[in-house]
Coordinates of C-alpha atoms and ligand atoms in Angstrom, one line a residue:
M1466 CA 0.0 0.0 0.0
K1467 CA 1.4 3.4 -1.0
R1468 CA 0.8 6.8 0.4
V1469 CA -0.6 8.8 -2.6
L1470 CA -1.1 12.6 -2.4
S1471 CA -2.1 15.3 -4.8
G1472 CA -3.5 18.8 -4.8
I1473 CA -5.4 21.0 -7.3
Q1474 CA -5.3 24.8 -7.3
S1475 CA -8.6 26.5 -6.7
S1476 CA -7.9 28.9 -9.5
G1477 CA -10.9 28.2 -11.8
S1478 CA -13.3 25.5 -12.9
P1479 CA -11.7 22.1 -13.3
H1480 CA -11.4 20.9 -16.9
L1481 CA -10.7 17.7 -18.8
G1482 CA -7.0 18.2 -18.5
N1483 CA -7.3 18.3 -14.7
Y1484 CA -9.6 15.3 -14.8
L1485 CA -7.6 13.0 -17.0
G1486 CA -4.1 14.2 -15.9
A1487 CA -4.7 14.1 -12.1
M1488 CA -8.2 13.9 -10.6
K1489 CA -9.2 10.6 -12.1
N1490 CA -6.0 9.0 -11.1
C1491 CA -6.3 10.3 -7.5
I1492 CA -9.9 8.9 -7.4
D1493 CA -8.8 5.5 -8.8
F1494 CA -6.0 5.2 -6.2
Q1495 CA -8.3 5.6 -3.3
N1496 CA -9.4 2.0 -3.1
D1497 CA -6.1 0.3 -2.3
N1498 CA -3.9 3.1 -1.0
E1499 CA -3.6 5.6 1.8
N1500 CA -4.9 8.6 -0.2
Y1501 CA -4.7 12.3 0.3
V1502 CA -6.2 15.0 -1.8
F1503 CA -6.3 18.7 -1.0
V1504 CA -7.4 22.0 -2.5
A1505 CA -4.3 24.1 -3.0
D1506 CA -6.0 27.4 -2.1
L1507 CA -2.7 29.0 -0.9
H1508 CA -1.2 28.3 -4.3
A1509 CA -4.3 29.8 -5.9
L1510 CA -3.5 33.1 -4.1
T1511 CA -0.6 33.5 -6.5
T1512 CA -3.2 34.2 -9.2
I1513 CA -6.6 35.0 -7.6
K1514 CA -6.8 38.4 -5.8
D1515 CA -10.6 38.5 -5.6
K1516 CA -12.1 37.2 -2.3
N1517 CA -15.4 36.1 -3.7
R1518 CA -13.9 34.4 -6.7
L1519 CA -11.4 32.5 -4.5
K1520 CA -14.2 31.3 -2.2
K1521 CA -16.4 30.2 -5.2
N1522 CA -13.5 28.4 -6.8
I1523 CA -12.6 26.5 -3.6
L1524 CA -16.2 25.2 -3.4
E1525 CA -16.3 24.3 -7.1
V1526 CA -13.2 22.2 -6.8
V1527 CA -14.5 20.5 -3.7
L1528 CA -17.9 19.8 -5.3
D1529 CA -16.4 18.7 -8.6
Y1530 CA -14.0 16.2 -6.9
M1531 CA -16.7 14.7 -4.8
A1532 CA -19.2 14.5 -7.7
L1533 CA -16.5 12.7 -9.7
G1534 CA -16.2 10.0 -7.1
L1535 CA -13.8 11.2 -4.4
D1536 CA -15.0 9.3 -1.3
P1537 CA -14.1 11.1 2.0
S1538 CA -14.3 7.8 3.9
K1539 CA -11.4 6.5 1.7
T1540 CA -9.5 9.7 1.0
I1541 CA -8.3 12.4 3.4
F1542 CA -9.7 15.4 1.7
Y1543 CA -8.9 18.9 3.0
R1544 CA -8.0 22.5 2.3
Q1545 CA -4.4 23.4 2.3
S1546 CA -5.1 26.7 4.2
D1547 CA -6.8 24.9 7.1
L1548 CA -3.3 23.5 8.0
P1549 CA -0.8 26.2 9.0
E1550 CA 1.8 23.4 9.1
H1551 CA 2.1 23.7 5.3
S1552 CA 3.2 27.3 5.6
E1553 CA 5.5 26.7 8.6
L1554 CA 7.3 23.9 6.8
T1555 CA 7.6 26.1 3.7
W1556 CA 9.6 28.6 5.7
I1557 CA 11.9 26.0 7.1
F1558 CA 12.5 24.6 3.6
S1559 CA 13.1 28.1 2.3
C1560 CA 16.1 28.3 4.5
I1561 CA 17.8 25.3 2.9
T1562 CA 16.6 25.7 -0.7
P1563 CA 19.3 27.2 -3.0
L1564 CA 18.1 30.2 -5.0
G1565 CA 19.3 28.6 -8.2
M1566 CA 16.9 25.7 -7.8
M1567 CA 13.9 28.1 -7.9
E1568 CA 15.4 30.1 -10.8
R1569 CA 15.5 26.9 -12.9
A1570 CA 11.8 26.1 -12.3
H1571 CA 10.0 26.1 -15.7
A1572 CA 6.8 27.7 -14.4
W1573 CA 8.9 30.6 -13.0
K1574 CA 10.9 30.9 -16.2
D1575 CA 7.7 30.8 -18.2
A1576 CA 6.2 33.6 -16.1
L1577 CA 9.3 35.7 -16.8
S1578 CA 9.4 35.0 -20.5
K1579 CA 5.7 35.9 -20.9
K1580 CA 6.5 39.1 -19.1
K1581 CA 3.9 38.4 -16.5
K1582 CA 3.1 41.7 -14.8
D1583 CA 4.9 42.1 -11.4
P1584 CA 5.8 38.5 -10.8
T1585 CA 5.5 37.9 -7.0
I1586 CA 7.8 36.2 -4.5
G1587 CA 4.8 33.8 -3.9
L1588 CA 5.0 32.7 -7.5
F1589 CA 8.8 32.3 -7.2
T1590 CA 8.7 30.2 -4.1
Y1591 CA 5.6 28.3 -5.3
P1592 CA 7.5 25.0 -5.6
I1593 CA 8.7 25.2 -2.0
L1594 CA 5.1 25.3 -0.7
M1595 CA 4.4 22.4 -3.0
A1596 CA 7.4 20.5 -1.6
A1597 CA 6.0 21.1 1.9
D1598 CA 2.5 19.9 0.8
I1599 CA 4.1 16.6 -0.3
L1600 CA 6.8 16.0 2.3
L1601 CA 4.6 16.9 5.3
Y1602 CA 2.8 13.6 4.7
N1603 CA 5.9 11.7 3.4
A1604 CA 3.9 10.8 0.2
D1605 CA 5.3 8.0 -2.0
L1606 CA 3.4 8.8 -5.1
V1607 CA 2.1 12.1 -6.5
P1608 CA -0.4 11.9 -9.4
V1609 CA 0.1 15.1 -11.6
G1610 CA 0.1 16.2 -15.2
K1611 CA 3.4 16.7 -17.0
D1612 CA 3.5 20.4 -16.3
Q1613 CA 3.9 19.6 -12.5
K1614 CA 6.5 16.9 -12.9
Q1615 CA 9.4 19.3 -12.3
H1616 CA 7.8 20.5 -9.2
V1617 CA 7.7 17.0 -7.8
E1618 CA 11.4 16.6 -8.8
I1619 CA 12.1 19.8 -6.8
A1620 CA 10.2 18.3 -3.8
R1621 CA 12.6 15.3 -4.1
D1622 CA 15.6 17.6 -4.2
I1623 CA 14.4 19.5 -1.2
A1624 CA 13.9 16.3 0.7
E1625 CA 17.4 15.2 -0.1
K1626 CA 18.8 18.5 0.8
F1627 CA 17.1 18.5 4.2
N1628 CA 18.1 14.9 4.9
S1629 CA 21.8 15.6 4.0
T1630 CA 22.0 19.0 5.7
Y1631 CA 20.8 17.5 9.0
G1632 CA 22.2 14.0 8.6
V1633 CA 18.8 12.4 8.9
D1634 CA 16.5 10.1 6.9
L1635 CA 13.3 12.0 7.8
F1636 CA 11.8 12.6 4.3
K1637 CA 11.0 9.9 1.8
L1638 CA 11.7 10.8 -1.8
P1639 CA 8.4 11.2 -3.6
Q1640 CA 7.8 10.0 -7.1
E1641 CA 5.4 11.6 -9.7
Y1642 CA 2.7 9.5 -11.3
T1643 CA 2.2 10.8 -14.8
P1644 CA 1.0 8.1 -17.3
K1645 CA 2.1 9.0 -20.8
E1646 CA -1.3 9.0 -22.5
V1647 CA -2.7 11.6 -20.2
A1648 CA 0.4 13.6 -19.4
T1649 CA -0.7 16.7 -21.4
I1650 CA -4.3 17.1 -22.6
I1651 CA -4.5 19.6 -25.4
G1652 CA -6.9 22.5 -25.1
T1653 CA -9.3 24.0 -27.7
D1654 CA -6.6 26.2 -29.2
G1655 CA -4.0 23.5 -29.7
E1656 CA -1.9 24.4 -26.6
K1657 CA -1.9 22.6 -23.2
M1658 CA -5.3 22.8 -21.7
S1659 CA -5.1 25.2 -18.7
K1660 CA -7.4 27.4 -16.6
S1661 CA -5.0 30.2 -17.2
Y1662 CA -5.1 30.0 -21.0
G1663 CA -8.9 30.3 -21.5
N1664 CA -8.8 27.1 -23.7
T1665 CA -10.5 24.6 -21.4
I1666 CA -13.4 22.2 -21.8
E1667 CA -14.9 22.3 -18.3
I1668 CA -16.1 19.1 -16.7
F1669 CA -19.3 20.6 -15.3
A1670 CA -20.0 23.5 -17.7
D1671 CA -23.7 23.9 -18.5
K1672 CA -24.7 22.4 -21.8
N1673 CA -24.6 25.6 -23.8
K1674 CA -21.2 26.5 -22.5
L1675 CA -19.9 23.0 -23.0
K1676 CA -21.2 23.1 -26.6
K1677 CA -19.4 26.4 -27.2
Q1678 CA -16.2 25.0 -25.8
V1679 CA -16.3 21.8 -27.8
M1680 CA -17.3 23.6 -31.0
S1681 CA -14.3 25.9 -30.6
I1682 CA -11.7 23.1 -30.8
K1683 CA -9.2 24.0 -33.4
T1684 CA -9.1 21.7 -36.5
D1685 CA -7.4 21.9 -39.9
S1686 CA -9.2 23.1 -43.0
I1687 CA -9.4 19.8 -44.9
P1688 CA -12.8 19.9 -46.8
L1689 CA -15.7 17.8 -45.6
E1690 CA -15.5 15.4 -48.6
D1691 CA -11.8 14.5 -48.1
P1692 CA -10.4 11.8 -45.8
K1693 CA -9.0 13.1 -42.6
N1694 CA -6.2 12.0 -40.2
P1695 CA -7.6 11.0 -36.8
E1696 CA -4.2 10.8 -35.3
T1697 CA -3.6 14.5 -35.6
C1698 CA -7.1 15.7 -34.7
N1699 CA -7.7 16.9 -31.2
V1700 CA -11.4 16.2 -31.4
F1701 CA -10.6 12.5 -32.1
K1702 CA -8.0 12.5 -29.4
I1703 CA -10.3 13.8 -26.7
Y1704 CA -13.1 11.5 -27.9
S1705 CA -10.8 8.5 -27.5
Y1706 CA -10.3 9.2 -23.8
F1707 CA -14.0 8.6 -23.1
A1708 CA -15.3 6.2 -25.9
S1709 CA -15.1 2.4 -26.1
D1710 CA -12.7 0.7 -28.4
L1711 CA -15.5 0.0 -30.9
E1712 CA -16.7 3.6 -30.9
I1713 CA -13.1 4.8 -31.5
A1714 CA -12.7 2.4 -34.3
N1715 CA -16.0 3.6 -35.9
L1716 CA -14.9 7.2 -35.7
R1717 CA -11.5 6.4 -37.1
D1718 CA -13.2 4.7 -40.1
K1719 CA -15.4 7.8 -40.7
Y1720 CA -12.3 10.1 -40.7
L1721 CA -10.4 7.9 -43.1
A1722 CA -13.4 7.4 -45.5
G1723 CA -14.0 11.1 -46.0
G1724 CA -17.4 12.8 -46.3
Y1725 CA -17.4 13.3 -42.6
G1726 CA -16.9 16.8 -41.2
Y1727 CA -15.2 18.1 -38.0
G1728 CA -18.6 19.6 -37.0
D1729 CA -20.1 16.0 -37.0
A1730 CA -17.2 14.8 -34.9
K1731 CA -17.6 17.6 -32.4
K1732 CA -21.3 16.8 -32.0
L1733 CA -20.3 13.2 -31.3
L1734 CA -17.8 14.3 -28.8
L1735 CA -20.2 16.7 -27.1
N1736 CA -22.7 13.8 -26.7
K1737 CA -20.1 11.5 -25.4
L1738 CA -19.0 14.0 -22.7
L1739 CA -22.6 14.6 -21.7
E1740 CA -23.1 10.8 -21.5
Y1741 CA -19.8 10.1 -19.6
F1742 CA -20.2 12.9 -17.1
G1743 CA -24.1 12.6 -16.8
P1744 CA -24.2 10.6 -13.6
F1745 CA -21.5 12.9 -12.1
R1746 CA -23.6 15.9 -13.0
E1747 CA -26.6 14.5 -11.2
K1748 CA -24.4 13.7 -8.1
R1749 CA -23.1 17.2 -8.1
I1750 CA -26.6 18.7 -8.1
E1751 CA -27.4 16.6 -5.1
L1752 CA -24.2 17.6 -3.3
E1753 CA -24.8 21.2 -3.9
K1754 CA -28.0 21.0 -2.0
N1755 CA -26.2 20.0 1.2
M1756 CA -23.4 22.4 1.7
S1757 CA -23.3 21.7 5.5
Y1758 CA -22.2 18.2 4.6
I1759 CA -19.4 19.6 2.4
E1760 CA -18.3 21.7 5.3
D1761 CA -18.3 18.7 7.6
V1762 CA -16.2 16.7 5.1
L1763 CA -13.6 19.4 4.9
R1764 CA -13.5 19.9 8.7
E1765 CA -13.0 16.2 9.3
G1766 CA -10.5 16.0 6.5
A1767 CA -8.4 18.8 8.0
N1768 CA -8.6 17.1 11.4
K1769 CA -7.3 13.8 10.1
A1770 CA -4.6 15.6 8.0
R1771 CA -3.5 17.7 11.0
V1772 CA -2.7 14.6 13.1
K1773 CA -0.2 13.5 10.4
A1774 CA 1.1 17.0 9.6
Q1775 CA 1.7 18.0 13.3
K1776 CA 3.6 14.7 13.9
Q1777 CA 5.9 15.2 11.0
L1778 CA 6.4 18.9 11.7
A1779 CA 7.4 18.1 15.3
K1780 CA 10.1 15.7 14.0
V1781 CA 11.4 18.4 11.7
K1782 CA 11.5 21.0 14.5
K1783 CA 13.3 18.6 16.8
T1784 CA 15.8 17.8 14.0
I1785 CA 16.7 21.5 13.3
G1786 CA 16.8 22.5 17.0
L1787 CA 13.5 24.3 17.5
I1788 CA 12.1 21.8 20.0
F1789 CA 14.2 20.6 22.9
Ligands
ADP281 P1 -4.4 24.5 -14.5 O1 -3.1 24.4 -15.3 O2 -5.5 24.4 -15.4 O3 -4.4 25.7 -13.6 P2 -3.8 23.0 -12.1 O4 -2.4 23.7 -12.1 O5 -4.7 23.4 -11.0 O6 -4.4 23.3 -13.6 O7 -3.6 21.5 -12.2 C1 -4.2 20.5 -11.4 C2 -3.7 19.2 -11.8 O8 -4.1 18.9 -13.2 C3 -2.1 19.1 -11.9 O9 -1.7 17.8 -11.5 C4 -1.8 19.3 -13.3 O10 -0.6 18.8 -13.7 C5 -3.0 18.6 -14.0 N1 -3.2 19.2 -15.3 C6 -3.5 20.5 -15.6 N2 -3.7 20.7 -16.9 C7 -3.4 19.5 -17.5 C8 -3.4 19.1 -18.9 N3 -3.7 19.9 -19.9 N4 -3.1 17.8 -19.1 C9 -2.8 17.0 -18.1 N5 -2.8 17.3 -16.8 C10 -3.1 18.6 -16.5
LIG282 N1 0.9 23.0 -8.2 C1 -0.1 22.0 -8.5 C2 -0.8 22.5 -9.7 O1 -0.8 23.6 -10.1 C3 -1.1 21.9 -7.4 C4 -0.4 21.4 -6.1 C5 -0.1 22.1 -5.0 C6 0.0 20.1 -5.9 N2 0.6 21.3 -4.2 C7 0.6 20.1 -4.6 C8 0.0 18.9 -6.7 C9 1.2 18.9 -4.1 C10 0.6 17.7 -6.1 C11 1.2 17.7 -4.9 O2 -1.5 21.7 -10.3

């Protein structure tokens, strides 16, 4: 049995990239592992500066996760900000993390190259908070998309740095879990699907919005009559994550035969998404009616996580000389 842990930022509505790249794997792991999932609302502060939006996003992520099958009796499910231990360990790690390690982080370099306005210290030290999230629970496995792989590597480096600095074996070295087929889901514009790029297909968008998002998937301009290449088409690609082998083979035949337009394929994809997520949508409506239950779940999750986090943090503080 492994200890599996992952977080998702509450920076917008979860999308198919989040689902396939991380959320689904976290849910699948909950049956035979010690499973931790949390809402990374402190990380979301690096982008969201509006109180009401942040609150709304936190609840959306919680509802979405539970509607998709996260079971709080099998997974410790909590909000990062409910545990000050994450922030405390972040500071301790900040004092052993070389500056160069942060400067080499892709997400930071990306922010600089895109000339992000006034990049903050929070954005710069984002991977240290993420290392604290993971190492506070000594997770073995961290399900994440490819964009987060380097951050898990950094967590590993920080664990090693701490262990070697203090001559202990306190932190386990975590491993990312990033299956190749779902490592990077492509968005409607052909780039990586991301809340921050406005190119998402949201899991629980209402039907009209979902239709708009699916219809906006970029395709090439091969005329309707001509044969098309399924392997290079993002509509086909996304469809294949949710359809059966037979359905995929049928659609491939239609592409190759010609006389089948991308508009038809998009309609097929839309219906597939509505069918696949239909039962989850119903569950979400039910959950939304009982917000006090959701609050209970988060409170209980935080209580369970706190027991683990406090124990680990006490060991850290003893090791570095803050508890005697
Ligand atoms: P976003 O990039 O949309 O803000 P998050 O940073 O909150 O998403 O990511 C939550 C989880 O979903 C992370 O594990 C991340 O790697 C994964 N993820 C996000 N986008 C994708 C994608 N396009 N393909 C695969 N996984 C993704
Ligand atoms: N940084 C991750 C993301 O943007 C979210 C996250 C925060 C996370 N802490 C984590 C993921 C710890 C895995 C483990 O997606």
